[in-house]
Short mmCIF file of C-alpha atoms and ligand atoms in Angstrom, two decimals:
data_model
loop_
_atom_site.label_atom_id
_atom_site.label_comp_id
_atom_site.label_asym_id
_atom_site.label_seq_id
_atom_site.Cartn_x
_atom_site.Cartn_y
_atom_site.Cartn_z
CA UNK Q 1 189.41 15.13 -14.87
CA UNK Q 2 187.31 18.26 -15.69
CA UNK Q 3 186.85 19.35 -19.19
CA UNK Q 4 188.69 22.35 -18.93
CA UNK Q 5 185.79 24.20 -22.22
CA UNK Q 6 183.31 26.90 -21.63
CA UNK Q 7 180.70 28.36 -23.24
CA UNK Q 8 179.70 32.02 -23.04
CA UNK Q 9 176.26 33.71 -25.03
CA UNK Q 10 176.74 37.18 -25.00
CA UNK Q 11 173.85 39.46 -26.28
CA UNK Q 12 172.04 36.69 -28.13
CA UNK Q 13 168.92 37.61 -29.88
CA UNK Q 14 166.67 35.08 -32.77
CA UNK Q 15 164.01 36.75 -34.25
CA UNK Q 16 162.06 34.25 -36.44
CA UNK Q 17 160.64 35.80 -39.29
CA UNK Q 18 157.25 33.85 -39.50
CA UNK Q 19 154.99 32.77 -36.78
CA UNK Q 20 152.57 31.14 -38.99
CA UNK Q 21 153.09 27.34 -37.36
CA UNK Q 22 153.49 28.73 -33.46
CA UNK Q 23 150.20 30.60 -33.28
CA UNK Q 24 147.94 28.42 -31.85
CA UNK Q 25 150.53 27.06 -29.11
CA UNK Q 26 152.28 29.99 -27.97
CA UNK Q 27 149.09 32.61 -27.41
CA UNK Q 28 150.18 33.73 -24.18
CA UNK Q 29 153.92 35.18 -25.68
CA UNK Q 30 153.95 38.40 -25.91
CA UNK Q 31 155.87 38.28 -28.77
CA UNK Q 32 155.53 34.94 -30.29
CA UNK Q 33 158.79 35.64 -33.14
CA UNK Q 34 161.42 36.09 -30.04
CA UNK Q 35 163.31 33.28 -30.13
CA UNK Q 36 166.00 35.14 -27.64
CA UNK Q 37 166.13 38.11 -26.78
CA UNK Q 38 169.30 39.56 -25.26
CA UNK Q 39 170.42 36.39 -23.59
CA UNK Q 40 173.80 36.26 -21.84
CA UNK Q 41 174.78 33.48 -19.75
CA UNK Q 42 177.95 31.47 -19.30
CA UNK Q 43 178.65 27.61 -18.15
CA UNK Q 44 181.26 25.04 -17.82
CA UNK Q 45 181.18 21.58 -17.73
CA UNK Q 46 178.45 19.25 -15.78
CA UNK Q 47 174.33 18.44 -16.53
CA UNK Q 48 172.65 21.90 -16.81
CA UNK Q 49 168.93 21.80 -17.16
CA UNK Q 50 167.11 24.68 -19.12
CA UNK Q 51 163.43 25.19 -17.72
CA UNK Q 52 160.91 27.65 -18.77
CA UNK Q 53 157.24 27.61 -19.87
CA UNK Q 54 156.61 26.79 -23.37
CA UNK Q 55 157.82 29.01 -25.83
CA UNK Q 56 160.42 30.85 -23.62
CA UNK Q 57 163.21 30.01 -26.04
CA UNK Q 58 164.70 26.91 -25.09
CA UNK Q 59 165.02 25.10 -28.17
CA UNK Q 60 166.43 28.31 -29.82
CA UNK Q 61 168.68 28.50 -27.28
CA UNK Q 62 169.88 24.71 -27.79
CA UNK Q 63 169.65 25.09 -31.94
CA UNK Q 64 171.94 28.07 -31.66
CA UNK Q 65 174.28 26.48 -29.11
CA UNK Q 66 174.33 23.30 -31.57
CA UNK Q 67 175.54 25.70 -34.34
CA UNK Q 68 172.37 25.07 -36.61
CA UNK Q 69 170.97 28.30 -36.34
CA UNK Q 70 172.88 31.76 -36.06
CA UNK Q 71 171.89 34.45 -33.87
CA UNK Q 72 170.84 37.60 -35.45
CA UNK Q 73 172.98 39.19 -32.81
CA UNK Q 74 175.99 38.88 -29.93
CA UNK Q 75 177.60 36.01 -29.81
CA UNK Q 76 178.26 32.85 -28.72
CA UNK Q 77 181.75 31.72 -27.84
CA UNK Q 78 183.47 28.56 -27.11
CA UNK Q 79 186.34 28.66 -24.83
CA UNK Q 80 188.49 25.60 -24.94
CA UNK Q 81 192.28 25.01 -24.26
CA UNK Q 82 193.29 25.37 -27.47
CA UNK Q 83 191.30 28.82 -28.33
CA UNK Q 84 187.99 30.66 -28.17
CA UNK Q 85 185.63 30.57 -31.51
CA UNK Q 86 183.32 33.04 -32.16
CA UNK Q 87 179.56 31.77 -33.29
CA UNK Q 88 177.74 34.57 -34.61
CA UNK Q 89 176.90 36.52 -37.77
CA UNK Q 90 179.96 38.13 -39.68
CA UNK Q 91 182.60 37.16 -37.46
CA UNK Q 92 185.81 36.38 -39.68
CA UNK Q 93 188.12 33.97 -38.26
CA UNK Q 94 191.98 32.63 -39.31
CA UNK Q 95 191.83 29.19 -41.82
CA UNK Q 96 193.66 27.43 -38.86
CA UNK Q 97 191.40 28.67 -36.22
CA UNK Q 98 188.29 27.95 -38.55
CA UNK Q 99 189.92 24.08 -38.90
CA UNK Q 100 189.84 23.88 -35.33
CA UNK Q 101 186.43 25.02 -34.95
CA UNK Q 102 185.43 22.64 -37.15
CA UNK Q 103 186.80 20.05 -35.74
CA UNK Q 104 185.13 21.60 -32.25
CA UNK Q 105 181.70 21.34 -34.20
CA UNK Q 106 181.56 17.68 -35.05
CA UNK Q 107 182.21 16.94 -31.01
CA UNK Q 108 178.85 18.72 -30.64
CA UNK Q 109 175.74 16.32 -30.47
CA UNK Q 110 172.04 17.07 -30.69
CA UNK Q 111 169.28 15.46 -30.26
CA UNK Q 112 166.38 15.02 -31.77
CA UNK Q 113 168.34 13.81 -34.72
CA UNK Q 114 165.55 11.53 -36.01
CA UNK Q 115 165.49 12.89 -39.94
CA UNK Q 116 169.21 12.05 -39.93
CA UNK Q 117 168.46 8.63 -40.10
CA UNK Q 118 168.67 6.05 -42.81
CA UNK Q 119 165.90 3.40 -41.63
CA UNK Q 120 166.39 0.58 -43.46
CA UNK Q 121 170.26 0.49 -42.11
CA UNK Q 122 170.36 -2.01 -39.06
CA UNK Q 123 171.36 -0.87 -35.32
CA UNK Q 124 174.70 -2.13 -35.80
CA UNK Q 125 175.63 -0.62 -39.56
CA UNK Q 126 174.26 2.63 -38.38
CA UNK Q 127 176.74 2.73 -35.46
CA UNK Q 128 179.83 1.54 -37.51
CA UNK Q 129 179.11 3.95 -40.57
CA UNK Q 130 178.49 6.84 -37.55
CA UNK Q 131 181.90 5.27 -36.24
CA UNK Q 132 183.59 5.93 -39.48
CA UNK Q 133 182.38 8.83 -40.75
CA UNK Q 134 183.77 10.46 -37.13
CA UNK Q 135 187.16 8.11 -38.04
CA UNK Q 136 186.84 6.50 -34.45
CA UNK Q 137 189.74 4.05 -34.31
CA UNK Q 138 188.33 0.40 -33.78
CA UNK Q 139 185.10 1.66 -35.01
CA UNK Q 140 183.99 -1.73 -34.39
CA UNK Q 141 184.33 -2.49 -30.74
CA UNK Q 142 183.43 1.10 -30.15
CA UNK Q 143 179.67 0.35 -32.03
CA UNK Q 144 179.62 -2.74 -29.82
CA UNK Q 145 180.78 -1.24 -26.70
CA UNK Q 146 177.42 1.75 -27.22
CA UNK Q 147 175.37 -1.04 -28.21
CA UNK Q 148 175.98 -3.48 -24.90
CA UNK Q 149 176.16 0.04 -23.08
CA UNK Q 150 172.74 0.79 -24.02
CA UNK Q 151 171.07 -2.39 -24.52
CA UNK Q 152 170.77 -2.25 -27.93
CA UNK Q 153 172.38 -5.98 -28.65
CA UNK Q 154 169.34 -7.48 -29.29
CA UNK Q 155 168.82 -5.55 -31.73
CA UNK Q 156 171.50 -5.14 -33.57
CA UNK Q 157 170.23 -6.47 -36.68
CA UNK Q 158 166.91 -4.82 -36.64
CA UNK Q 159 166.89 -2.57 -39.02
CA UNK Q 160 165.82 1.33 -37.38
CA UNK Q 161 162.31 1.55 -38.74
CA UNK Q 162 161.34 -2.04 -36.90
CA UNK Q 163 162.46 -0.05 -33.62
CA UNK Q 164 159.46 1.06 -31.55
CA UNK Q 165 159.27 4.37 -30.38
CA UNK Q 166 161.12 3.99 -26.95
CA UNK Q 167 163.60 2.18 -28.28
CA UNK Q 168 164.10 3.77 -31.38
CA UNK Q 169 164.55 6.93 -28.61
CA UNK Q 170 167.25 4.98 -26.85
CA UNK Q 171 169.33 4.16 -30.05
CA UNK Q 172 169.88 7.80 -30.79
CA UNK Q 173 171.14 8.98 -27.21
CA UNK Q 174 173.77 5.96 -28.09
CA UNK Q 175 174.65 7.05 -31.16
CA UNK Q 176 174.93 10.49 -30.28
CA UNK Q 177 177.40 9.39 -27.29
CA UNK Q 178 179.13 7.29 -29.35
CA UNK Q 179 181.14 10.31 -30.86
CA UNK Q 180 182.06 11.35 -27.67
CA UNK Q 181 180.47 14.65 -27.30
CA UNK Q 182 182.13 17.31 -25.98
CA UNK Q 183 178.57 19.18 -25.65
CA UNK Q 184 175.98 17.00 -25.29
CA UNK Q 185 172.94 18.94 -26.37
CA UNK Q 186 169.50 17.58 -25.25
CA UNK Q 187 165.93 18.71 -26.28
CA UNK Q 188 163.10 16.45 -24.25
CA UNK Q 189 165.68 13.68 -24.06
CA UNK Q 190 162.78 11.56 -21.47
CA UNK Q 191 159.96 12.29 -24.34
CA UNK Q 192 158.87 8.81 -25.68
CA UNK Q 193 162.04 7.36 -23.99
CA UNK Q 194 161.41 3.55 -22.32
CA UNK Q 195 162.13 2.67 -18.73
CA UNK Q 196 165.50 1.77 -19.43
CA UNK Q 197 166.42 4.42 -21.84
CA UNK Q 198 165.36 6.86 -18.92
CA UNK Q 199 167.58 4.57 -16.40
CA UNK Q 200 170.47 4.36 -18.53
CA UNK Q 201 170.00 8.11 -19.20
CA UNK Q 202 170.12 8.84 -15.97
CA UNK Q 203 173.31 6.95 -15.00
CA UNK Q 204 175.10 8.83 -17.80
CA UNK Q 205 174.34 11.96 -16.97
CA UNK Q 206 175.16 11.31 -12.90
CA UNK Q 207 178.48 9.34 -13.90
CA UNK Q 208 180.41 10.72 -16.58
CA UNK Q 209 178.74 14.51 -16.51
CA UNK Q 210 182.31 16.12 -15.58
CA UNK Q 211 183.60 14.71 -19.29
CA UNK Q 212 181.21 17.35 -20.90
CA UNK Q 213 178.88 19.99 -21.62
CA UNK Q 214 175.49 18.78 -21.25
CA UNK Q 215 172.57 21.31 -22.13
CA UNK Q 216 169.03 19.51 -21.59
CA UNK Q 217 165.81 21.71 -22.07
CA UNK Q 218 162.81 19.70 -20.43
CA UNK Q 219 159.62 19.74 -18.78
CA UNK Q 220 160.35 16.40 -16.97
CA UNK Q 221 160.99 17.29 -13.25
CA UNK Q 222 161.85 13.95 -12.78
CA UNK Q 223 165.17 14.62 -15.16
CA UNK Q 224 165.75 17.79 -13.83
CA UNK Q 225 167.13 16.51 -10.33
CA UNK Q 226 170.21 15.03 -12.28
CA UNK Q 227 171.21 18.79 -13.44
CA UNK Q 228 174.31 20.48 -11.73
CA UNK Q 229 173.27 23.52 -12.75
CA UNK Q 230 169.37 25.14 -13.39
CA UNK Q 231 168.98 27.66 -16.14
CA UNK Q 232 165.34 29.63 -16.13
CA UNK Q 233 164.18 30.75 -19.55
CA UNK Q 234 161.06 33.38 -19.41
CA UNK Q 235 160.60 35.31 -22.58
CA UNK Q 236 163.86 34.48 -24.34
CA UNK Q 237 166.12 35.53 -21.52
CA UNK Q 238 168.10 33.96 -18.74
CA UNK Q 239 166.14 34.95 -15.83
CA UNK Q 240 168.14 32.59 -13.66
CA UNK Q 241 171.01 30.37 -13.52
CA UNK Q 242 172.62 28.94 -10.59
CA UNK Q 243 173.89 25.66 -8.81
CA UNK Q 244 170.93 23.09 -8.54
CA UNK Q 245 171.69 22.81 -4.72
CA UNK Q 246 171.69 26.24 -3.76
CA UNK Q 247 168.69 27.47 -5.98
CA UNK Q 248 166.46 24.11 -4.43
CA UNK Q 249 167.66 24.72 -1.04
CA UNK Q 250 165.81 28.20 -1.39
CA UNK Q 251 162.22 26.46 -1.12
CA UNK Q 252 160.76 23.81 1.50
CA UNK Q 253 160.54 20.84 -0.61
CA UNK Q 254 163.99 21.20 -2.21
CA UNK Q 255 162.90 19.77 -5.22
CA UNK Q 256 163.33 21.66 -8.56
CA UNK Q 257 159.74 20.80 -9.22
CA UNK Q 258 159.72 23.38 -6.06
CA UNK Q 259 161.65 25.75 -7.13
CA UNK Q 260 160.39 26.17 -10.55
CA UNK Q 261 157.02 26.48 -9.24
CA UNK Q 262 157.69 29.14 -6.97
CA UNK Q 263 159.47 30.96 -9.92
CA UNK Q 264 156.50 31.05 -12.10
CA UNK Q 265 154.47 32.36 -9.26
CA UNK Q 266 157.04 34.91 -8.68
CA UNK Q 267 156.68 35.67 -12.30
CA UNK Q 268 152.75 35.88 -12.45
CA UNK Q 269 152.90 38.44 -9.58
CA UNK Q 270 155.34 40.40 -11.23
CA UNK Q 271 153.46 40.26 -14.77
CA UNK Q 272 150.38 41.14 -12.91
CA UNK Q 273 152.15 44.66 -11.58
CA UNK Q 274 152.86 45.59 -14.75
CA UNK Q 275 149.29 45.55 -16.17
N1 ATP Z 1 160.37 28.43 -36.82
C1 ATP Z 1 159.77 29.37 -36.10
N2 ATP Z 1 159.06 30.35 -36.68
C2 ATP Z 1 158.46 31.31 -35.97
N3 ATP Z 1 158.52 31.40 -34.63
C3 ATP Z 1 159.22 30.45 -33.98
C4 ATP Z 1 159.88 29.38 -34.67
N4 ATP Z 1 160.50 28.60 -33.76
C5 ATP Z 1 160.23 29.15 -32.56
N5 ATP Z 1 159.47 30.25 -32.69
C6 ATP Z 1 158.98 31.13 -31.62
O1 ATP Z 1 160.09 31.45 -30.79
C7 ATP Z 1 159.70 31.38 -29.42
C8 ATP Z 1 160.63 30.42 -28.70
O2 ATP Z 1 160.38 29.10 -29.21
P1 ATP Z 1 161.13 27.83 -28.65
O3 ATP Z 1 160.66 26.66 -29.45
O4 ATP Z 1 162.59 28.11 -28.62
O5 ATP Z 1 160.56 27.76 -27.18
P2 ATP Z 1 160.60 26.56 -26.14
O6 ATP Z 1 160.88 27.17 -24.82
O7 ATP Z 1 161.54 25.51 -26.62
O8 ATP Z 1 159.11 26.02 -26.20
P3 ATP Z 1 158.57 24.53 -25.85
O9 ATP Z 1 158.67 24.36 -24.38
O10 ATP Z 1 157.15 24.57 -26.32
O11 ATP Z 1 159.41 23.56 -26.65
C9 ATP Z 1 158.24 30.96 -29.38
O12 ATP Z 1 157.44 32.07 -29.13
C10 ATP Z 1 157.98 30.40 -30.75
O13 ATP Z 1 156.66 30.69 -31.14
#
């Protein structure tokens, strides 16, 4: 059954206040403190895969989204059966409605969640105390069900700074899942991932994408042809968003890889008009 949740940015702007760390990488910005700028989108369930060049605002976008950061202004707003919640600065909101927005919040994963982690827990204490602290009934068979689920048996005793990178990688999309996100919020989810983190990966996002929200940002093409939907970031705005299928069938290769490419030459030729 379809999630019946959506999510609507209205307006959304992030101005950072330093650029200090982001000089060197982000030259070519314009305006390298725009995290967003005026961003207004909305999306419902399925896999929807952010693209843009670097420093276009994706992880902003994903930070706000995962309610770590809040806009300077609009809003974003979660619509789900029960109500719509407001995430943005000043907005006031009922002790009953703010319980149930809290309760909205802890279904929301996000990954990286590395610094979260307590290394010298084992794979298997790190999913039961993740199981209780989110009072999972059977917390148990739940951390063992993740673990076979993602391959992570072997390890179960190893404690998480024995993992190697890959793996390591693979035991957080598990843990993340094993809350049962509601939005699923990825940022370079293939980035250091192993083979069969990226297989596994891959079947969760093709089998069980109607169950949630997922936002992925990326520059793996390879990921992107599991997205329902294709969101294009340029300068901290949504320049496009669409179904994957329609968008690729646009260009000859149907690939997103094609696609994208032909956006950012669309984009150069446009840039170069305005000079
Ligand atoms: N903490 C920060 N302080 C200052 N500026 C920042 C900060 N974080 C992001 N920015 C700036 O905001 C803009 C958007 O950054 P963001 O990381 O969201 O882009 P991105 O599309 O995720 O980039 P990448 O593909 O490199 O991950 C960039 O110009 C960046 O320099």
């Amino acid at each position: 059954m379809a999630l019946l949740m959506w999510i609507e940015w209205a307006h959304v702007t992030k101005i950072y206040q330093s650029d200090m760390e982001y000089k060197e990488d982000h030259m070519e910005n314009w305006a390298r403190n725009i995290g967003l700028l005026d961003f207004s989108a909305s999306l419902q369930s399925g896999v929807t895969v952010i693209l843009g060049p670097k420093g276009s605002g994706k992880s902003t976008l994903l930070k706000l989204t995962a309610t770590l950061m809040l806009p300077d202004d609009g809003r974003i707003t979660f619509h789900t059966a029960t109500g719509s919640y407001n995430w943005s600065t000043g907005s006031m909101m009922s002790s009953k409605a703010t319980a149930e927005f809290g309760w909205l919040k802890k279904r929301i994963a996000f990954l990286p969640m590395l610094n979260q982690l307590h290394q010298d827990t084992t794979v298997e204490l790190s999913l039961l105390h993740m199981a209780q602290i989110y009072c999972l009934t059977d917390p148990r068979k739940k951390s063992c069900e993740i673990m076979m689920r993602w391959g992570l048996t072997a390890y179960r005793q190893t404690p998480l700074h024995k993992l190697r990178g890959g793996i390591l990688k693979r035991f957080v999309l598990a843990q993340s899942l094993l809350i049962r996100p509601i939005i699923w919020i990825l940022d370079e989810p293939t980035k250091g991932l192993d083979p069969l983190g990226k297989k596994l990966l891959w079947e969760e996002l093709k089998n069980r994408s109607h169950e949630r929200i997922t936002l992925i940002a990326t520059h793996d093409m390879k990921l992107a042809e599991c997205a329902d939907n294709l969101m294009l970031l340029e300068a901290g705005s949504c320049r496009r968003l669409g179904k994957r299928s329609l968008l690729t069938a646009g260009v000859a290769e149907g690939t997103v890889a094609a696609w994208y490419q032909t956006m950012q030459v669309f984009s150069e030729m446009k840039n170069s008009f305005k000079m």
